[in-house]
Structures are given as structure tokens and as C-alpha cells.
mmCIF file of C-alpha atoms (C1' of nucleotides) in Angstrom:
data_model
loop_
_atom_site.group_PDB
_atom_site.id
_atom_site.type_symbol
_atom_site.label_atom_id
_atom_site.label_comp_id
_atom_site.label_asym_id
_atom_site.label_seq_id
_atom_site.Cartn_x
_atom_site.Cartn_y
_atom_site.Cartn_z
ATOM 1 C CA MET A 28 -0.024 0.008 0.003
ATOM 2 C CA THR A 29 1.216 3.332 -0.996
ATOM 3 C CA LYS A 30 0.963 6.394 1.450
ATOM 4 C CA GLY A 31 -0.180 9.540 0.569
ATOM 5 C CA ALA A 32 2.921 11.268 -0.031
ATOM 6 C CA SER A 33 4.952 10.121 -2.998
ATOM 7 C CA LEU A 34 8.256 8.308 -2.609
ATOM 8 C CA SER A 35 10.459 10.892 -3.846
ATOM 9 C CA GLU A 36 8.834 13.606 -1.393
ATOM 10 C CA ILE A 37 9.539 11.086 1.107
ATOM 11 C CA HIS A 38 13.068 10.581 0.163
ATOM 12 C CA ASP A 39 13.378 14.468 0.312
ATOM 13 C CA ALA A 40 11.909 14.682 3.792
ATOM 14 C CA ALA A 41 14.106 11.835 4.699
ATOM 15 C CA LEU A 42 17.292 13.596 3.485
ATOM 16 C CA GLN A 43 16.423 16.823 5.166
ATOM 17 C CA ARG A 44 15.835 15.291 8.563
ATOM 18 C CA LEU A 45 19.122 13.457 8.343
ATOM 19 C CA ARG A 46 21.034 16.404 7.459
ATOM 20 C CA GLN A 47 19.615 18.098 10.485
ATOM 21 C CA SER A 48 21.017 15.374 12.884
ATOM 22 C CA ASP A 49 24.390 15.345 10.645
ATOM 23 C CA GLN A 50 23.551 11.986 9.179
ATOM 24 C CA ARG A 51 24.138 10.850 5.855
ATOM 25 C CA TYR A 52 21.433 9.286 3.488
ATOM 26 C CA THR A 53 23.246 6.126 2.620
ATOM 27 C CA PRO A 54 21.971 3.553 0.016
ATOM 28 C CA ASN A 55 21.227 1.102 2.758
ATOM 29 C CA ARG A 56 19.166 3.799 4.480
ATOM 30 C CA ARG A 57 17.163 4.741 1.375
ATOM 31 C CA LYS A 58 16.541 1.040 0.912
ATOM 32 C CA LEU A 59 15.068 0.773 4.379
ATOM 33 C CA VAL A 60 12.830 3.984 3.774
ATOM 34 C CA GLU A 61 11.645 2.483 0.444
ATOM 35 C CA THR A 62 11.018 -0.748 2.131
ATOM 36 C CA LEU A 63 8.864 0.874 4.805
ATOM 37 C CA HIS A 64 7.372 2.985 2.270
ATOM 38 C CA GLU A 65 6.007 -0.055 0.321
ATOM 39 C CA ALA A 66 4.970 -1.778 3.414
ATOM 40 C CA PRO A 67 1.074 -1.995 4.144
ATOM 41 C CA HIS A 68 1.707 -1.716 7.907
ATOM 42 C CA PRO A 69 4.568 -1.619 10.430
ATOM 43 C CA GLN A 70 7.006 -4.171 9.899
ATOM 44 C CA PRO A 71 9.345 -6.379 12.201
ATOM 45 C CA ILE A 72 13.051 -6.599 11.298
ATOM 46 C CA GLY A 73 12.543 -9.983 10.091
ATOM 47 C CA SER A 74 10.454 -8.720 7.333
ATOM 48 C CA VAL A 75 12.306 -5.792 6.651
ATOM 49 C CA LEU A 76 15.705 -7.996 6.060
ATOM 50 C CA GLU A 77 13.542 -10.243 3.692
ATOM 51 C CA GLN A 78 12.195 -7.294 1.690
ATOM 52 C CA ALA A 79 15.392 -5.323 1.552
ATOM 53 C CA ALA A 80 17.699 -8.167 0.446
ATOM 54 C CA GLY A 81 21.344 -7.892 1.080
ATOM 55 C CA LEU A 82 21.161 -5.722 4.361
ATOM 56 C CA ALA A 83 23.114 -7.076 7.362
ATOM 57 C CA GLN A 84 20.988 -7.353 10.458
ATOM 58 C CA SER A 85 23.062 -5.470 12.555
ATOM 59 C CA SER A 86 23.517 -2.313 10.091
ATOM 60 C CA THR A 87 19.760 -2.479 9.869
ATOM 61 C CA TYR A 88 19.396 -2.060 13.491
ATOM 62 C CA ARG A 89 21.630 0.771 13.455
ATOM 63 C CA ASN A 90 20.199 2.514 10.424
ATOM 64 C CA LEU A 91 16.866 2.195 11.991
ATOM 65 C CA THR A 92 17.943 3.841 14.974
ATOM 66 C CA VAL A 93 19.599 6.471 13.278
ATOM 67 C CA LEU A 94 16.486 7.091 11.088
ATOM 68 C CA GLU A 95 14.444 6.919 14.421
ATOM 69 C CA ASN A 96 16.390 9.518 16.041
ATOM 70 C CA ALA A 97 16.219 11.694 12.947
ATOM 71 C CA GLY A 98 12.583 11.373 13.046
ATOM 72 C CA VAL A 99 12.292 9.434 9.713
ATOM 73 C CA VAL A 100 11.174 6.164 11.181
ATOM 74 C CA HIS A 101 8.962 5.350 14.233
ATOM 75 C CA ARG A 102 9.582 2.309 16.291
ATOM 76 C CA ILE A 103 6.597 0.550 17.679
ATOM 77 C CA VAL A 104 6.887 -1.811 20.718
ATOM 78 C CA THR A 105 4.039 -3.795 21.445
ATOM 79 C CA GLY A 106 4.997 -6.552 23.956
ATOM 80 C CA ASP A 107 5.279 -9.403 21.476
ATOM 81 C CA ASP A 108 9.157 -9.421 21.378
ATOM 82 C CA HIS A 109 9.839 -7.813 17.869
ATOM 83 C CA ALA A 110 9.899 -4.220 17.629
ATOM 84 C CA ARG A 111 8.193 -2.957 14.426
ATOM 85 C CA PHE A 112 8.799 0.040 12.265
ATOM 86 C CA GLU A 113 6.960 2.342 9.978
ATOM 87 C CA LEU A 114 7.744 5.752 8.602
ATOM 88 C CA SER A 115 7.191 8.530 10.918
ATOM 89 C CA GLU A 116 4.179 10.762 10.576
ATOM 90 C CA ASP A 117 6.338 13.806 10.412
ATOM 91 C CA VAL A 118 7.291 12.206 7.042
ATOM 92 C CA THR A 119 4.118 10.531 5.746
ATOM 93 C CA GLY A 120 2.005 13.488 6.963
ATOM 94 C CA ALA A 121 -0.773 11.411 8.398
ATOM 95 C CA HIS A 122 -1.513 11.125 12.082
ATOM 96 C CA HIS A 123 -2.749 7.693 13.165
ATOM 97 C CA HIS A 124 -2.985 5.041 15.653
ATOM 98 C CA HIS A 125 -2.735 1.258 15.880
ATOM 99 C CA LEU A 126 -4.718 -1.947 15.928
ATOM 100 C CA VAL A 127 -2.502 -4.622 17.768
ATOM 101 C CA CYS A 128 -3.486 -8.333 17.420
ATOM 102 C CA THR A 129 -2.742 -10.268 20.632
ATOM 103 C CA GLN A 130 -2.575 -13.536 18.544
ATOM 104 C CA CYS A 131 -0.078 -12.597 15.776
ATOM 105 C CA GLY A 132 1.381 -9.511 17.197
ATOM 106 C CA ASN A 133 0.553 -7.794 13.870
ATOM 107 C CA VAL A 134 0.150 -4.071 13.902
ATOM 108 C CA LEU A 135 -2.617 -1.918 11.501
ATOM 109 C CA ASP A 136 -2.889 1.625 11.000
ATOM 110 C CA VAL A 137 -6.103 3.418 11.943
ATOM 111 C CA ALA A 138 -7.052 7.021 11.919
ATOM 112 C CA LEU A 139 -9.584 8.787 14.282
ATOM 113 C CA SER A 140 -11.340 12.148 13.390
ATOM 114 C CA ASP A 141 -9.556 15.172 13.959
ATOM 115 C CA GLN A 142 -12.202 16.412 16.360
ATOM 116 C CA LEU A 143 -11.790 13.618 18.623
ATOM 117 C CA GLU A 144 -8.028 14.062 18.479
ATOM 118 C CA ASP A 145 -8.412 17.501 19.530
ATOM 119 C CA LEU A 146 -10.430 16.256 22.704
ATOM 120 C CA ILE A 147 -8.202 13.794 23.592
ATOM 121 C CA HIS A 148 -5.112 16.008 23.314
ATOM 122 C CA SER A 149 -6.497 18.803 25.598
ATOM 123 C CA GLU A 150 -7.943 16.275 28.304
ATOM 124 C CA LEU A 151 -4.464 14.532 28.296
ATOM 125 C CA ALA A 152 -2.795 17.881 28.577
ATOM 126 C CA LEU A 153 -4.988 18.962 31.246
ATOM 127 C CA ALA A 154 -4.558 15.529 33.159
ATOM 128 C CA ALA A 155 -0.885 15.592 32.747
ATOM 129 C CA ALA A 156 -0.229 19.170 33.891
ATOM 130 C CA SER A 157 -1.817 18.320 37.113
ATOM 131 C CA LYS A 158 0.976 15.963 37.702
ATOM 132 C CA GLY A 159 3.835 18.259 36.365
ATOM 133 C CA PHE A 160 4.004 15.886 33.327
ATOM 134 C CA ASN A 161 5.147 17.585 30.250
ATOM 135 C CA GLY A 162 3.232 15.565 27.510
ATOM 136 C CA GLN A 163 4.791 15.640 24.018
ATOM 137 C CA HIS A 164 2.480 13.190 22.069
ATOM 138 C CA HIS A 165 -0.027 10.432 22.491
ATOM 139 C CA ARG A 166 -0.572 7.119 21.153
ATOM 140 C CA ILE A 167 -3.445 4.946 21.090
ATOM 141 C CA ASP A 168 -3.712 1.344 20.635
ATOM 142 C CA LEU A 169 -6.832 -1.133 20.189
ATOM 143 C CA ILE A 170 -5.840 -4.495 21.572
ATOM 144 C CA GLY A 171 -7.774 -7.314 19.839
ATOM 145 C CA GLU A 172 -7.797 -10.075 17.013
ATOM 146 C CA CYS A 173 -6.953 -9.058 13.539
ATOM 147 C CA VAL A 174 -9.048 -10.702 10.742
ATOM 148 C CA THR A 175 -6.625 -13.551 9.894
ATOM 149 C CA CYS A 176 -6.571 -14.623 13.654
ATOM 150 C CA VAL A 177 -10.216 -14.514 14.831
ATOM 151 C CA MET B 26 -0.892 5.404 47.505
ATOM 152 C CA THR B 27 -3.689 3.394 48.500
ATOM 153 C CA LYS B 28 -6.211 2.544 45.412
ATOM 154 C CA GLY B 29 -9.877 2.820 45.860
ATOM 155 C CA ALA B 30 -10.463 -0.892 46.644
ATOM 156 C CA SER B 31 -9.447 -2.052 49.979
ATOM 157 C CA LEU B 32 -6.567 -4.424 50.382
ATOM 158 C CA SER B 33 -8.982 -7.393 51.515
ATOM 159 C CA GLU B 34 -11.220 -6.618 48.732
ATOM 160 C CA ILE B 35 -8.297 -6.808 46.384
ATOM 161 C CA HIS B 36 -7.320 -10.119 47.894
ATOM 162 C CA ASP B 37 -10.711 -11.309 47.386
ATOM 163 C CA ALA B 38 -10.863 -10.543 43.785
ATOM 164 C CA ALA B 39 -7.338 -11.992 43.167
ATOM 165 C CA LEU B 40 -8.381 -15.190 44.885
ATOM 166 C CA GLN B 41 -11.666 -15.326 42.943
ATOM 167 C CA ARG B 42 -9.582 -14.945 39.678
ATOM 168 C CA LEU B 43 -6.857 -17.271 40.353
ATOM 169 C CA ARG B 44 -9.505 -19.942 41.244
ATOM 170 C CA GLN B 45 -11.114 -19.650 37.762
ATOM 171 C CA SER B 46 -7.947 -20.290 36.175
ATOM 172 C CA ASP B 47 -7.230 -23.143 38.484
ATOM 173 C CA GLN B 48 -4.432 -21.378 40.177
ATOM 174 C CA ARG B 49 -3.403 -21.151 43.899
ATOM 175 C CA TYR B 50 -3.174 -17.921 45.915
ATOM 176 C CA THR B 51 0.164 -18.828 47.485
ATOM 177 C CA PRO B 52 1.992 -16.328 49.792
ATOM 178 C CA ASN B 53 4.416 -15.381 47.251
ATOM 179 C CA ARG B 54 1.707 -14.507 44.991
ATOM 180 C CA ARG B 55 -0.387 -12.634 47.990
ATOM 181 C CA LYS B 56 3.015 -10.706 48.792
ATOM 182 C CA LEU B 57 3.071 -9.632 44.996
ATOM 183 C CA VAL B 58 -0.386 -8.438 44.986
ATOM 184 C CA GLU B 59 0.202 -6.498 48.335
ATOM 185 C CA THR B 60 3.478 -4.736 46.923
ATOM 186 C CA LEU B 61 1.717 -3.512 43.618
ATOM 187 C CA HIS B 62 -1.168 -2.450 45.792
ATOM 188 C CA GLU B 63 0.935 -0.176 47.850
ATOM 189 C CA ALA B 64 3.010 1.080 44.892
ATOM 190 C CA PRO B 65 1.842 4.620 43.699
ATOM 191 C CA HIS B 66 2.376 3.705 40.226
ATOM 192 C CA PRO B 67 3.368 0.417 37.853
ATOM 193 C CA GLN B 68 6.568 -1.118 39.133
ATOM 194 C CA PRO B 69 9.407 -2.584 37.121
ATOM 195 C CA ILE B 70 10.397 -6.308 38.544
ATOM 196 C CA GLY B 71 13.553 -4.757 40.338
ATOM 197 C CA SER B 72 11.289 -2.539 42.444
ATOM 198 C CA VAL B 73 8.927 -5.399 43.045
ATOM 199 C CA LEU B 74 11.805 -7.516 44.329
ATOM 200 C CA GLU B 75 13.165 -4.748 46.548
ATOM 201 C CA GLN B 76 9.930 -4.046 48.069
ATOM 202 C CA ALA B 77 8.632 -7.758 48.546
ATOM 203 C CA ALA B 78 12.172 -9.008 50.036
ATOM 204 C CA GLY B 79 12.847 -12.717 50.050
ATOM 205 C CA LEU B 80 11.272 -13.319 46.581
ATOM 206 C CA ALA B 81 13.348 -15.165 44.115
ATOM 207 C CA GLN B 82 13.599 -13.405 40.765
ATOM 208 C CA SER B 83 12.463 -16.355 38.758
ATOM 209 C CA SER B 84 9.464 -17.178 40.920
ATOM 210 C CA THR B 85 8.415 -13.534 40.714
ATOM 211 C CA TYR B 86 8.449 -13.694 36.805
ATOM 212 C CA ARG B 87 6.503 -16.869 36.820
ATOM 213 C CA ASN B 88 4.144 -15.520 39.353
ATOM 214 C CA LEU B 89 3.539 -12.369 37.742
ATOM 215 C CA THR B 90 2.710 -14.090 34.497
ATOM 216 C CA VAL B 91 0.464 -16.359 36.208
ATOM 217 C CA LEU B 92 -1.210 -13.288 38.050
ATOM 218 C CA GLU B 93 -1.407 -11.765 34.456
ATOM 219 C CA ASN B 94 -3.011 -14.453 32.749
ATOM 220 C CA ALA B 95 -5.736 -14.480 35.685
ATOM 221 C CA GLY B 96 -6.392 -11.170 34.941
ATOM 222 C CA VAL B 97 -5.089 -9.872 38.473
ATOM 223 C CA VAL B 98 -2.222 -8.034 37.246
ATOM 224 C CA HIS B 99 -1.411 -5.861 34.123
ATOM 225 C CA ARG B 100 2.114 -5.921 32.426
ATOM 226 C CA ILE B 101 3.014 -2.683 30.574
ATOM 227 C CA VAL B 102 5.653 -2.709 27.913
ATOM 228 C CA THR B 103 6.625 0.703 26.982
ATOM 229 C CA GLY B 104 9.927 0.436 24.903
ATOM 230 C CA ASP B 105 12.522 1.230 27.894
ATOM 231 C CA ASP B 106 13.436 -2.161 28.419
ATOM 232 C CA HIS B 107 11.907 -3.077 31.743
ATOM 233 C CA ALA B 108 8.277 -4.496 31.845
ATOM 234 C CA ARG B 109 6.315 -2.927 34.515
ATOM 235 C CA PHE B 110 3.419 -4.129 36.650
ATOM 236 C CA GLU B 111 0.412 -2.906 38.396
ATOM 237 C CA LEU B 112 -2.838 -4.355 39.487
ATOM 238 C CA SER B 113 -5.405 -4.966 36.722
ATOM 239 C CA GLU B 114 -8.208 -2.524 36.172
ATOM 240 C CA ASP B 115 -10.655 -5.551 36.811
ATOM 241 C CA VAL B 116 -9.317 -5.812 40.239
ATOM 242 C CA THR B 117 -8.930 -2.181 41.282
ATOM 243 C CA GLY B 118 -12.184 -1.212 39.439
ATOM 244 C CA ALA B 119 -10.386 2.192 38.088
ATOM 245 C CA HIS B 120 -10.068 2.332 34.343
ATOM 246 C CA HIS B 121 -7.124 4.707 33.449
ATOM 247 C CA HIS B 122 -4.167 5.225 31.176
ATOM 248 C CA HIS B 123 -0.559 6.082 31.293
ATOM 249 C CA LEU B 124 1.975 8.848 31.111
ATOM 250 C CA VAL B 125 5.180 7.388 30.007
ATOM 251 C CA CYS B 126 8.459 9.529 30.480
ATOM 252 C CA THR B 127 10.898 9.181 27.712
ATOM 253 C CA GLN B 128 13.699 9.983 29.878
ATOM 254 C CA CYS B 129 13.442 7.579 33.056
ATOM 255 C CA GLY B 130 10.990 5.282 31.808
ATOM 256 C CA ASN B 131 8.771 5.947 34.622
ATOM 257 C CA VAL B 132 4.813 5.374 34.185
ATOM 258 C CA LEU B 133 2.247 7.331 35.967
ATOM 259 C CA ASP B 134 -1.725 6.572 36.052
ATOM 260 C CA VAL B 135 -4.010 9.140 34.749
ATOM 261 C CA ALA B 136 -7.655 8.919 34.038
ATOM 262 C CA LEU B 137 -10.154 10.450 31.247
ATOM 263 C CA SER B 138 -13.579 11.526 31.593
ATOM 264 C CA ASP B 139 -16.248 8.680 30.972
ATOM 265 C CA GLN B 140 -17.536 10.724 28.262
ATOM 266 C CA LEU B 141 -14.264 11.104 26.226
ATOM 267 C CA GLU B 142 -13.677 7.245 26.983
ATOM 268 C CA ASP B 143 -17.123 6.493 25.381
ATOM 269 C CA LEU B 144 -16.253 8.645 22.219
ATOM 270 C CA ILE B 145 -12.983 6.969 21.779
ATOM 271 C CA HIS B 146 -14.304 3.594 22.304
ATOM 272 C CA SER B 147 -16.998 3.982 19.684
ATOM 273 C CA GLU B 148 -14.903 5.614 17.205
ATOM 274 C CA LEU B 149 -12.122 2.839 17.537
ATOM 275 C CA ALA B 150 -14.767 0.281 17.336
ATOM 276 C CA LEU B 151 -16.147 1.577 14.017
ATOM 277 C CA ALA B 152 -12.478 1.922 12.460
ATOM 278 C CA ALA B 153 -11.704 -1.594 13.626
ATOM 279 C CA ALA B 154 -14.930 -3.210 12.356
ATOM 280 C CA SER B 155 -13.822 -1.729 8.826
ATOM 281 C CA LYS B 156 -10.763 -3.812 8.894
ATOM 282 C CA GLY B 157 -12.394 -6.815 10.370
ATOM 283 C CA PHE B 158 -10.327 -6.316 13.485
ATOM 284 C CA ASN B 159 -12.121 -7.452 16.577
ATOM 285 C CA GLY B 160 -11.323 -4.787 19.169
ATOM 286 C CA GLN B 161 -11.087 -5.926 22.843
ATOM 287 C CA HIS B 162 -9.661 -2.990 24.759
ATOM 288 C CA HIS B 163 -7.674 0.192 24.086
ATOM 289 C CA ARG B 164 -4.704 1.740 25.764
ATOM 290 C CA ILE B 165 -3.594 5.319 25.663
ATOM 291 C CA ASP B 166 -0.172 6.845 26.489
ATOM 292 C CA LEU B 167 0.865 10.253 26.876
ATOM 293 C CA ILE B 168 4.579 10.369 26.178
ATOM 294 C CA GLY B 169 6.700 13.159 27.573
ATOM 295 C CA GLU B 170 8.890 13.860 30.536
ATOM 296 C CA CYS B 171 7.780 13.624 34.051
ATOM 297 C CA VAL B 172 8.394 16.174 36.668
ATOM 298 C CA THR B 173 11.892 15.025 37.957
ATOM 299 C CA CYS B 174 13.115 14.679 34.520
ATOM 300 C CA VAL B 175 12.362 17.958 32.859
ATOM 301 C "C1'" DA C 21 43.499 11.647 5.001
ATOM 302 C "C1'" DT C 22 39.847 11.584 7.939
ATOM 303 C "C1'" DT C 23 35.815 10.527 9.386
ATOM 304 C "C1'" DT C 24 31.504 7.504 8.841
ATOM 305 C "C1'" DA C 25 29.184 3.191 7.388
ATOM 306 C "C1'" DT C 26 29.013 -1.678 7.054
ATOM 307 C "C1'" DG C 27 29.147 -6.636 8.118
ATOM 308 C "C1'" DC C 28 30.780 -10.310 10.746
ATOM 309 C "C1'" DA C 29 30.940 -12.539 15.166
ATOM 310 C "C1'" DA C 30 31.001 -12.017 20.013
ATOM 311 C "C1'" DA C 31 28.749 -9.915 23.906
ATOM 312 C "C1'" DT C 32 24.686 -8.003 26.617
ATOM 313 C "C1'" DC C 33 20.821 -8.326 29.786
ATOM 314 C "C1'" DG C 34 15.971 -8.873 30.600
ATOM 315 C "C1'" DT C 35 13.459 -12.511 30.933
ATOM 316 C "C1'" DT C 36 12.454 -17.988 30.526
ATOM 317 C "C1'" DT C 37 13.363 -22.585 31.532
ATOM 318 C "C1'" DG C 38 15.270 -27.409 33.625
ATOM 319 C "C1'" DC C 39 15.611 -29.624 37.567
ATOM 320 C "C1'" DA C 40 15.436 -31.267 42.187
ATOM 321 C "C1'" DA C 41 13.722 -29.887 46.806
ATOM 322 C "C1'" DA C 42 9.834 -27.968 49.343
ATOM 323 C "C1'" DC C 43 4.978 -27.400 49.919
ATOM 324 C "C1'" DC C 44 0.234 -28.083 49.731
ATOM 325 C "C1'" DT C 45 -4.018 -30.817 49.904
ATOM 326 C "C1'" DA D 12 1.229 -40.123 47.577
ATOM 327 C "C1'" DG D 13 0.290 -36.718 43.623
ATOM 328 C "C1'" DG D 14 0.467 -32.554 41.814
ATOM 329 C "C1'" DT D 15 2.044 -27.582 42.328
ATOM 330 C "C1'" DT D 16 5.452 -23.926 43.590
ATOM 331 C "C1'" DT D 17 10.060 -22.511 44.462
ATOM 332 C "C1'" DG D 18 14.906 -21.251 44.050
ATOM 333 C "C1'" DC D 19 19.169 -21.735 41.962
ATOM 334 C "C1'" DA D 20 21.735 -21.921 37.855
ATOM 335 C "C1'" DA D 21 21.824 -22.383 33.050
ATOM 336 C "C1'" DA D 22 19.667 -21.474 28.582
ATOM 337 C "C1'" DC D 23 17.427 -18.194 25.520
ATOM 338 C "C1'" DG D 24 16.868 -14.612 21.938
ATOM 339 C "C1'" DA D 25 16.152 -10.072 20.386
ATOM 340 C "C1'" DT D 26 19.037 -6.329 20.300
ATOM 341 C "C1'" DT D 27 23.700 -4.257 20.758
ATOM 342 C "C1'" DT D 28 28.651 -3.689 20.249
ATOM 343 C "C1'" DG D 29 34.018 -4.332 19.136
ATOM 344 C "C1'" DC D 30 36.634 -4.326 15.369
ATOM 345 C "C1'" DA D 31 38.678 -4.464 10.937
ATOM 346 C "C1'" DT D 32 37.285 -3.296 6.115
ATOM 347 C "C1'" DA D 33 35.032 -0.351 2.667
ATOM 348 C "C1'" DA D 34 32.899 3.896 1.341
ATOM 349 C "C1'" DA D 35 32.488 8.885 1.242
ATOM 350 C "C1'" DT D 36 33.754 13.478 1.813
#
DNA sequence: ATTTATGCAAATCGTTTGCAAACCT
DNA sequence: AGGTTTGCAAACGATTTGCATAAAT
């Protein structure tokens, strides 16, 4: 599934963000970005390595961390013990949340209305402030069973 | 910080749930429940072991898993690499969400209004249904910095 | 010429597991 | 007795890291 932004727009955004972090946009990193762009939903490292043939596992971990720190990639940790990766919202421009399958660990993207997002954001901000907590962003997961696991 | 339900109510609820899973409520498990009940927020295993002196680490992992499967305890996996545990909402009776500190990994509890919870629930259910996803419950985290880390 | 990225193999560390002794009913 | 729980020590496995080579500036 192709996201809203085109691949070249995404490469541009990635390049820009990496430069801001004094990082290079190497062929391996480009390949990671392309692989994640083509994936229909967040991918565990195993799948990424299968898709982007030729990448070493350790370099992939390292590059995903670089891309994460630069804000190009987002790491999703659910509890089943493989982290999953997707392009960051800053790069795709699409704020969304996740459906997490308790059986297979798969993660799907889902969006809520802007109106509801605003309500959530402001109520969370209020609650956080009362505890001196400085909130930066929220994440919402719906836990359940995906269509192939029911 | 003591939760709404009294300790004996919590022990009763725990006992009942364990029995439904054909599990015993052993002294070690009672000690874990008490420790979590007394804790002001979700605790990593390290803290649990400090609080409930004398427990072996491996037995504690095993018992927390038993308690989790019985629905007495809830495991929180954030991404900083220590799982954290708290009494389950089914036992405490208090639905809530989490503030997660990106610096120290600490997790604080926070509640939203019932009205907002309903809105979130129904919009998530709708979005999930469109993907054939069978949603069971949601979790919401506010990511940011806690008062001691800012 | 330096600095940075890569890939291999080895190390790390939270968590899980094997097993024999202690515990319950 | 028969099954469960415990604690120790060993195993596990996803991720990280050391190091020597290759690539980039």
C-alpha cells in the first residue's frame, strides 16, 4: 500500500531530517525507507530484512535507530518481542494509531477524526499538567484480534 | 498510594480470579499483590523484588505471569526495556491510562472522563470493524517527561 | 587523509526454563 | 502419595557492540 506522500517526497523529507541530525542518507538507509514506504503496515526487522535483500542485520538495527532519532522512522514496541517499524508521521504527514493483534502481534494503522484527536489531546494535556508531566504526544492502541486470527 | 478498593477486597478478587484459572493463591503471590497495591504507580521487577524481600527473581517472573493470565495483574511494556506491572483494572475497578516518561521510563496513571472514553471507544470500534478487526480494549499513553526529569 | 558506514562475530541483559527440593491438599 | 510451587543456575533470544574493512567527503 502506498502512502499519501510520493516516494520522492519521502526521500526528500528523509534527507532533510537526516541532514539536520548530521547524518548521511546512505544507500542502505534509502533502501530501508523505500521498504517501509511500500509496506502496508508496520514491519518487524525480520520482514524488513526479507524485503530489502542484502542488508546486514546489525547495520539494519543501527540504521533504523539513526532514522528513528532523525524522526524519519517510528519504532513500535507492543510486547510481543519484535519491535516494528514504520515511516514517521512527520514524514508521511498522516497522524494515526494502531490496532494490535494479541494473537499474531501484527499491527495495523487506523485514524481517528480530527475532532476526537483534539478532545483527547486537550484532556490529556490537562491531566498531565496536574502531575507536572510535560506531554509531547500521545499514542492509542486498540488491542484485539486481526481478521486472520479470529 | 492506596487505590480505591481495600486490600482485603483486592485479595478476594485476586483469589476468585486465580481459582477461575485453577491456580492457587500462594503466599508469594499474595505478597506480589500487596506490593503492587501499595505502589503509587506501575513497578518494574527490580522494584518489586526490593519491596517484597525474599522473593526469587524467577519465581516472581513466573508468578507475575500467572497473575497476568488470571487477570489480576497488568503488564506494561513501553520500550524502555523493563516491563512494569500494576494491579489490573478488573481488580482495582479504576479504568485509566498512562503517562510515560521518555527519560526515566517511569509510568504514571491518569484518568480521562467517562464521556471521552465513550467517544474514543465507539470511534475505535467503528474504525476497527472496517478492517475486520475484533477490538477488545484500548490503551492510551501520553509520552513526555515526568516532573523529575524536565 | 579523516571521518563515517558496513558486516561479521561476539557480548549483553531482561526474561525464560530445567531440575531437584519444599510445599500443599 | 500426587500434583504444584519454589529457587538456583543455566539457557534463550532480540538487540547491541567491538573491530577491521570499505565507502564517502
